[in-house]
Short mmCIF file of C-alpha atoms and ligand atoms in Angstrom, two decimals:
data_model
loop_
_atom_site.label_atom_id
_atom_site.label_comp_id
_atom_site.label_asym_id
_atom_site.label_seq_id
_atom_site.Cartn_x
_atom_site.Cartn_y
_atom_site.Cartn_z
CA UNK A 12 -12.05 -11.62 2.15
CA UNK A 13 -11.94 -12.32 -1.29
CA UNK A 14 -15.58 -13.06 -1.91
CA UNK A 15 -17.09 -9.46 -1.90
CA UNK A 16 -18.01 -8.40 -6.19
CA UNK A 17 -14.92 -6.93 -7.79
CA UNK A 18 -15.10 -2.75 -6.95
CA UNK A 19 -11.87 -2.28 -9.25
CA UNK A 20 -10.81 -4.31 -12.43
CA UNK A 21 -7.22 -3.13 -14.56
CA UNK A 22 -6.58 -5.23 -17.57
CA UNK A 23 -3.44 -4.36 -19.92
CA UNK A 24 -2.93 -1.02 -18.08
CA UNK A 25 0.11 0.53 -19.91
CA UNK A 26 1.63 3.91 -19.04
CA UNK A 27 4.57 5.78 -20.81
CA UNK A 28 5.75 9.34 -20.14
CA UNK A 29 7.29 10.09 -23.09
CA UNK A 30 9.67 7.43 -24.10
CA UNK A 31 9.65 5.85 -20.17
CA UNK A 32 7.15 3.13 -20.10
CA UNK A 33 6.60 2.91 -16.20
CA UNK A 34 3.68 0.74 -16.27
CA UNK A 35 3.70 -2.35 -18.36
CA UNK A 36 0.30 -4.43 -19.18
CA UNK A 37 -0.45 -4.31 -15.23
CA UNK A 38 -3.83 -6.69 -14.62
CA UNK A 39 -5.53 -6.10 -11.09
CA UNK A 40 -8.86 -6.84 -9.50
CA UNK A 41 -9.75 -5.77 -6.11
CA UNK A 42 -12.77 -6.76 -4.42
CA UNK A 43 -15.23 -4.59 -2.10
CA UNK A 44 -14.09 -4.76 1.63
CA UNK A 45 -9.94 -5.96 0.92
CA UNK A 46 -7.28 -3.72 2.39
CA UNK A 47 -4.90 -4.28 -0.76
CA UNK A 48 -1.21 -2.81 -0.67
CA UNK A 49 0.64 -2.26 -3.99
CA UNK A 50 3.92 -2.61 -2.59
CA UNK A 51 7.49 -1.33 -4.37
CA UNK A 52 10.39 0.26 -4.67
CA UNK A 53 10.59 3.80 -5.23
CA UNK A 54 10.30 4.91 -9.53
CA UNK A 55 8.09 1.48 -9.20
CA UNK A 56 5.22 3.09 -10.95
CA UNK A 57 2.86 2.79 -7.56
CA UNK A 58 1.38 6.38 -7.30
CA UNK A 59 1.55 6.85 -11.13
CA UNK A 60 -0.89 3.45 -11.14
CA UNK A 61 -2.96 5.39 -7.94
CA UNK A 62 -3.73 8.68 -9.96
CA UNK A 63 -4.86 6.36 -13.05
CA UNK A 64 -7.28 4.84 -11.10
CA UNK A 65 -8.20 7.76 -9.39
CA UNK A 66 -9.07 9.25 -12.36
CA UNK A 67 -6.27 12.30 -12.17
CA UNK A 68 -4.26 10.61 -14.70
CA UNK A 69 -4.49 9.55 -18.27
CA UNK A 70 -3.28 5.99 -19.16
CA UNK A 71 -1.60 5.20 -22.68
CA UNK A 72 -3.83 2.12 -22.67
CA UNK A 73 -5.63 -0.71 -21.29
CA UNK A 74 -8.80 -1.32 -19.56
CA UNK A 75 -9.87 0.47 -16.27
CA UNK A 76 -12.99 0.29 -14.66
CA UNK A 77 -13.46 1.33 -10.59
CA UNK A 78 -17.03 1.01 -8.92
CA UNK A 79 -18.63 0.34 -12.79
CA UNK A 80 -16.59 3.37 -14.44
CA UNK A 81 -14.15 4.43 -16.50
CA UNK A 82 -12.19 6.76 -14.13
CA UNK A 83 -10.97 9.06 -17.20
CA UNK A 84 -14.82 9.98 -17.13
CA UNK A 85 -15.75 9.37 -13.81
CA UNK A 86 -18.59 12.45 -13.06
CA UNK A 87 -19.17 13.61 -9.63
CA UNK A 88 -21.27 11.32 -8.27
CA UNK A 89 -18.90 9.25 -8.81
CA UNK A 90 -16.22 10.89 -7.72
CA UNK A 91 -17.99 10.75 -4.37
CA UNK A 92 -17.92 7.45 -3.83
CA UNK A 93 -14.04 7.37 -3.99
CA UNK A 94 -11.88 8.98 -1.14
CA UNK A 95 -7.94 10.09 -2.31
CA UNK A 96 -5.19 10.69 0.14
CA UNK A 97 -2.58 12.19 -2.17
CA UNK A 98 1.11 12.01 -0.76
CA UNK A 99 0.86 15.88 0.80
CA UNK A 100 -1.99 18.38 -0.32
CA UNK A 101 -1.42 21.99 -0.39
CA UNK A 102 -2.43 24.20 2.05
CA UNK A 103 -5.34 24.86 3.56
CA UNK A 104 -3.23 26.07 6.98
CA UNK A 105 -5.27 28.89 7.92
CA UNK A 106 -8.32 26.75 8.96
CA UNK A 107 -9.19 24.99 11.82
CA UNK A 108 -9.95 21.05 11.52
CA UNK A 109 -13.35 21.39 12.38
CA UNK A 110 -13.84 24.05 10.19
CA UNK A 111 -12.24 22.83 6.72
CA UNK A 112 -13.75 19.41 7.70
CA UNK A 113 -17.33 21.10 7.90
CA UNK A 114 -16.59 22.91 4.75
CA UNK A 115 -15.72 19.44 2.60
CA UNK A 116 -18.82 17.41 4.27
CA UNK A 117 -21.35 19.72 3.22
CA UNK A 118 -20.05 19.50 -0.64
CA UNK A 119 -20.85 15.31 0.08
CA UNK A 120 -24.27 16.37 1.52
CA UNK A 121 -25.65 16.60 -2.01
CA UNK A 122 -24.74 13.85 -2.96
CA UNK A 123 -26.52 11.66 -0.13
CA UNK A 124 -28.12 8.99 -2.37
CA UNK A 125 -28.88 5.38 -1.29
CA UNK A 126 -25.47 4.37 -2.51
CA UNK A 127 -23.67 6.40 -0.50
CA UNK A 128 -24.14 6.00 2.98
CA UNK A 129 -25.63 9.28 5.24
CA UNK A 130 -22.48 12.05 5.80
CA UNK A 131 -20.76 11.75 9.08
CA UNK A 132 -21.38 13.85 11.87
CA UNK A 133 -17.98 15.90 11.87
CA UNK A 134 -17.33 15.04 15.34
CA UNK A 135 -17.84 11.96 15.00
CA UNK A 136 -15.31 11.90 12.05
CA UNK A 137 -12.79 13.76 14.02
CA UNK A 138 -13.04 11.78 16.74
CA UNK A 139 -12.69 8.24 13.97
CA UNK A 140 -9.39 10.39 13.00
CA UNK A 141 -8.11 10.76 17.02
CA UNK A 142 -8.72 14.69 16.64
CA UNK A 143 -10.76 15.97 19.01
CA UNK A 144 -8.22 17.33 21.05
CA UNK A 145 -6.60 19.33 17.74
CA UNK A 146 -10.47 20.17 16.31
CA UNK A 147 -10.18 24.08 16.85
CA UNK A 148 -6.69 23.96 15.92
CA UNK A 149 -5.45 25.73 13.02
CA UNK A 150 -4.44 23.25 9.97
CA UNK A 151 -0.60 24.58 10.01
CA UNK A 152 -0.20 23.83 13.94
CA UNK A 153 -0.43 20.30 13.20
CA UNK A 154 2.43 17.59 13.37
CA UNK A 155 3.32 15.07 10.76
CA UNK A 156 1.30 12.68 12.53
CA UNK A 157 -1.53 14.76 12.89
CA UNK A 158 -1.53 15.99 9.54
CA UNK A 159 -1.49 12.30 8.55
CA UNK A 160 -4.99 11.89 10.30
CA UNK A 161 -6.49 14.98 8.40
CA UNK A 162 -5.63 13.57 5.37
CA UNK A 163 -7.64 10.60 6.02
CA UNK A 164 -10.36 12.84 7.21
CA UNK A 165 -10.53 14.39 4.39
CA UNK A 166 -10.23 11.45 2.23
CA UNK A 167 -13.06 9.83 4.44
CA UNK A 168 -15.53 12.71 5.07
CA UNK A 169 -17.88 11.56 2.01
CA UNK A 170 -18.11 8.21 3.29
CA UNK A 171 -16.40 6.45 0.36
CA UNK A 172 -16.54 2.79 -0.72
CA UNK A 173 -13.36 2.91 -2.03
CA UNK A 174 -10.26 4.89 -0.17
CA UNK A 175 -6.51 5.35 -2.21
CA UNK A 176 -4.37 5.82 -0.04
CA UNK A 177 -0.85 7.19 -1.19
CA UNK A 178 2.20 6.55 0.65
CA UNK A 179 -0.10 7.20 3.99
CA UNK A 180 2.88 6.94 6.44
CA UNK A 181 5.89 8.69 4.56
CA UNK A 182 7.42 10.95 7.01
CA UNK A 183 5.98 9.43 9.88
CA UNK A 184 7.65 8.53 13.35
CA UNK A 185 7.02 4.95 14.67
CA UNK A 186 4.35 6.43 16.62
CA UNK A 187 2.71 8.06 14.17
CA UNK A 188 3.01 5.52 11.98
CA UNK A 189 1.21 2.85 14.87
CA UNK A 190 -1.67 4.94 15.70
CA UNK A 191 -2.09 5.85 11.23
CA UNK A 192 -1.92 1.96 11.00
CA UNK A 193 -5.09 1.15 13.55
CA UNK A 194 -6.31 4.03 11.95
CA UNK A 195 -6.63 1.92 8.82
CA UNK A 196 -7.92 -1.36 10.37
CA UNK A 197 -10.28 0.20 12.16
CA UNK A 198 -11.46 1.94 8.66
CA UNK A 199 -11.49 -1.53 7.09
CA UNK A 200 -12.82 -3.52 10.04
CA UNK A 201 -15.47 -0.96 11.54
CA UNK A 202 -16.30 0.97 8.40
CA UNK A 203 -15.57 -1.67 5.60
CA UNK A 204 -14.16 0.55 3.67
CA UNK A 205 -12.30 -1.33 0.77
CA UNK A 206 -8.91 0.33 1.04
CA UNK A 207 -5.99 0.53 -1.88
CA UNK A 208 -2.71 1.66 -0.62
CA UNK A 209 0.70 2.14 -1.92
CA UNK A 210 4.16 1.53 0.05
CA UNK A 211 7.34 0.72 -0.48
CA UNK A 212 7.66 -0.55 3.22
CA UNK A 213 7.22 -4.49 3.14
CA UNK A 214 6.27 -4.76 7.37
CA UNK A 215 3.33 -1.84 6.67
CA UNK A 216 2.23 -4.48 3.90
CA UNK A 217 2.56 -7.31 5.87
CA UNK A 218 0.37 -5.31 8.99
CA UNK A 219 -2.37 -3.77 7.09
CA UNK A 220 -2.98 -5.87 3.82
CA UNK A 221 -5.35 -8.64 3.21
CA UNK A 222 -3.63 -8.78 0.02
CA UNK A 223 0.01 -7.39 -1.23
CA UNK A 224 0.74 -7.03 -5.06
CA UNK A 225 4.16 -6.22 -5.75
CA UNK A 226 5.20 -3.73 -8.42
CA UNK A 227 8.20 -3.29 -9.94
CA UNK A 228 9.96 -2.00 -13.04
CA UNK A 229 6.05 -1.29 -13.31
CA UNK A 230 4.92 -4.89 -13.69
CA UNK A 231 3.24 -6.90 -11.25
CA UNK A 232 5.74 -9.75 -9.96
CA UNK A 233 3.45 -11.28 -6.80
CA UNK A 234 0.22 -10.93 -5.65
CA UNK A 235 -1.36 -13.16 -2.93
CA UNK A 236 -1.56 -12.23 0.93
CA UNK A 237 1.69 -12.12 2.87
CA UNK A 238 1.81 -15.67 3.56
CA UNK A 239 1.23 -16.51 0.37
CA UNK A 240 3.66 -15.14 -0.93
CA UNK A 241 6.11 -16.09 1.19
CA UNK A 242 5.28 -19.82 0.60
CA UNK A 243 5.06 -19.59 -2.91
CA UNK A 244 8.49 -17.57 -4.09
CA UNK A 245 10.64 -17.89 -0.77
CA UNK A 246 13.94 -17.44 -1.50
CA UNK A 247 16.90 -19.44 -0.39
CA UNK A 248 18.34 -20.42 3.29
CA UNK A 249 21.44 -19.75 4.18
CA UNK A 250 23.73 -21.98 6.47
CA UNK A 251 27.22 -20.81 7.67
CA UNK A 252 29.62 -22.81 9.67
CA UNK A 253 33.12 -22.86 10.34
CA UNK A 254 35.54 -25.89 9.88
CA UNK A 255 39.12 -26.60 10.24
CA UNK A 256 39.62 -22.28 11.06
CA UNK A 257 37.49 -21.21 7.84
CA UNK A 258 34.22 -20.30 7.49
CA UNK A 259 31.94 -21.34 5.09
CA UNK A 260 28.61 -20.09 3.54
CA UNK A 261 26.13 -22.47 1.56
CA UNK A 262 22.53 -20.83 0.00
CA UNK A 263 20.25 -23.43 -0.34
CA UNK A 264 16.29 -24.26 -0.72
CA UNK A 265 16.38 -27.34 1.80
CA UNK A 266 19.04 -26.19 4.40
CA UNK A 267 17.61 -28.46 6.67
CA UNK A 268 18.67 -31.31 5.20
CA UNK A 269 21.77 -29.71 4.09
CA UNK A 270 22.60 -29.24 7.83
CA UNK A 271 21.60 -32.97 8.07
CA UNK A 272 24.17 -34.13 5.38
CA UNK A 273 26.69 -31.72 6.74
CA UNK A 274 26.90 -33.36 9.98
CA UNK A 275 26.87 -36.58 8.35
CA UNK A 276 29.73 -36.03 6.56
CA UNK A 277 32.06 -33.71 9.16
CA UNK A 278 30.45 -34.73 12.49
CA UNK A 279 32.56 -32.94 15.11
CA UNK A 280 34.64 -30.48 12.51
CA UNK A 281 31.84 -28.53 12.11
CA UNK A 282 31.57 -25.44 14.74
CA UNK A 283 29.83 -21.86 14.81
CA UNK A 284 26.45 -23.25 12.86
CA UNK A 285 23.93 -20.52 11.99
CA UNK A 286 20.90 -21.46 9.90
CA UNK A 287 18.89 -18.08 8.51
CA UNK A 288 15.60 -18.61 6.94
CA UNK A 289 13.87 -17.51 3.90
CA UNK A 290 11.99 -14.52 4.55
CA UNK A 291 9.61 -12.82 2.78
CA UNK A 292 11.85 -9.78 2.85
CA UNK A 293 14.73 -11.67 1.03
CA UNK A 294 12.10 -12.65 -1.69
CA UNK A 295 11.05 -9.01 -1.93
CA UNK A 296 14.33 -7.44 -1.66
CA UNK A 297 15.51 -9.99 -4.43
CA UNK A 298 12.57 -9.52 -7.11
CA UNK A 299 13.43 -5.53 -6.54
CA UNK A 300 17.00 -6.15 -7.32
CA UNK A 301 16.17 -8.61 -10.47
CA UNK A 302 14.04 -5.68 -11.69
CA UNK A 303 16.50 -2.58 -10.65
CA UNK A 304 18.18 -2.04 -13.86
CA UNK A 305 14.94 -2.32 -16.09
CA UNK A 306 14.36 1.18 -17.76
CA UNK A 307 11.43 2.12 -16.13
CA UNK A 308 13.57 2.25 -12.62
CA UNK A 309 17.37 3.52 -14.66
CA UNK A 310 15.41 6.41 -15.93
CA UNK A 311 14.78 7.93 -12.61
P1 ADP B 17 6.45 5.26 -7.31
O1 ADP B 17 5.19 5.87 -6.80
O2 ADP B 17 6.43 3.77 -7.27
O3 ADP B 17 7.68 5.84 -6.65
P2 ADP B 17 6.03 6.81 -9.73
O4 ADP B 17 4.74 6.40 -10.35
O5 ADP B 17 6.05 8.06 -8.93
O6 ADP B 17 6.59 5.58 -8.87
O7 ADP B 17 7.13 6.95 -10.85
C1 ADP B 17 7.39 5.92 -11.82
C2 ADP B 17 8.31 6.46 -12.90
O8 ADP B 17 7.63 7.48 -13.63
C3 ADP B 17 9.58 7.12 -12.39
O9 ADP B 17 10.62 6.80 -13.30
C4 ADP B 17 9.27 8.59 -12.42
O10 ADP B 17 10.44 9.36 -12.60
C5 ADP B 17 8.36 8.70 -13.62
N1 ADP B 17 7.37 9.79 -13.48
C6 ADP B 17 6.46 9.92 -12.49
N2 ADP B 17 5.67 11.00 -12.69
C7 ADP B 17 6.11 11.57 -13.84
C8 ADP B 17 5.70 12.71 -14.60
N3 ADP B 17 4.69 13.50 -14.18
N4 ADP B 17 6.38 12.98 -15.73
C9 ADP B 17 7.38 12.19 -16.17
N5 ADP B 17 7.82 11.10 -15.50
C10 ADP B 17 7.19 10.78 -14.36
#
């Protein structure tokens, strides 16, 4: 997955709002056809990294280029070849899907070079979304869920090489949130869209990402895919048993030969043995601590 050419490249990316520096000398390459997932904490600097790159935001400095520009002057043709999914979008609750769908695919049809691929057929994009049976609805009747699917729509309807996606399943119920997530592998797998997407939900990184970066205190503190990462900074076992009516709790990288030694030593005194593993999750959860009372995060 990592051999397509590199779509978007951050080097020294530094962002203050006023005296809060929430992104500090972030470096990040993503190549064409990864599903990558900037994972964090809330106040992590995530979405204020997404509207950089999308080219909403100005950065205090560094080096940003995405699909061979600078988004701070990305034109429109450019801007074509990128699809957003902000976290909501304003209204547009008086239309029907079909309709404001229709509307936002003609605006791409101008745009139909050789780079970017022919428009879709809006039925055949509402259908990609799971639609169809909402397409004459009006915008506002939609659930969560639904509304989740628009969003994509929208973000989709130009074809894009590149699709941000914010915070795609906030708000969601697990169902939602199952059907949004083979929404996105079938965008990825099907369409080959390269995909960016923000969460602060470490399974939804795990599922979806080829690759998960972790932000926090607005620096990068992992990248590499999920088992990666969990090889490379797992945290420590932990091993609790009970001897002689008390009960004991040991954290330690090798419990399995701590367990080994234990028995060794206490043979029958030791009862009520329970061994928990390492998980990515403790790594995460611990890096997100480490980094909780940095300023970036205090200020919020
Ligand atoms: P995340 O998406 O990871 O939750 P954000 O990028 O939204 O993080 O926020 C990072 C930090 O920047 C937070 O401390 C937040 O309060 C601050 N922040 C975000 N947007 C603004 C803004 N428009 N003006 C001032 N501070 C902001």
């Amino acid at each position: 997955m990592r051999s397509g050419q590199v779509v978007l490249d951050v080097e020294g990316l530094r962002m203050s709002y006023g005296t809060n520096e929430v992104l500090r000398d972030v470096n990040l390459q993503v190549r064409q056809g990864e599903v990558l997932c900037l994972l964090g904490p809330n106040g992590a600097g995530k979405t204020t990294a997404l509207e950089i790159l999308e080219g909403f935001r100005t950065r205090s400095a560094g080096r940003v280029e995405v699909l061979g520009a600078d988004p701070a002057h990305g034109d429109e043709r450019w801007r074509a070849r990128v699809g957003v999914v902000l976290q909501s979008w304003r209204d547009h609750g008086n239309w029907r899907v079909r309709e404001l769908l229709a509307q936002l695919g003609a605006y791409y049809t101008c745009y139909s070079t050789e780079e970017i691929e022919r428009p879709w057929d809006i039925g055949e994009l509402i259908a990609a979304v799971g639609l169809t049976a909402q397409a004459e609805h009006r915008v506002r009747t939609l659930s969560g869920g639904q509304r989740r699917r628009l969003d994509v729509a929208v973000g989709i309807v130009g074809r894009p090489e590149l699709l941000f996606l914010d915070e795609p399943t906030a708000g969601l119920d697990p169902v939602a949130r199952r059907e949004f997530h083979d929404l996105v592998d079938q965008l990825a797998g099907e369409q080959h869209t390269t995909i960016l997407l923000t969460t602060h939900d470490l399974h939804e990184a795990q599922k979806l990402a080829d690759r998960i970066v972790i932000l926090t205190g607005g620096r990068i503190v992992a990248d590499g895919t999920a088992r990666e990462l969990a090889q490379r900074i797992a945290g420590e076992d932990e091993v609790r048993w009970s001897q002689g009516g008390e009960r004991f709790v040991k954290s330690t990288p090798e419990s399995t030969r701590f367990v080994h030694e234990l028995f060794q030593r206490h043979g029958e005194a030791i009862a009520d043995l329970e061994v928990r593993r390492a998980s990515l999750e403790d790594t995460y959860l611990s890096l997100v601590r480490t980094t909780a009372a940095e300023p970036a995060e205090a200020a919020r």
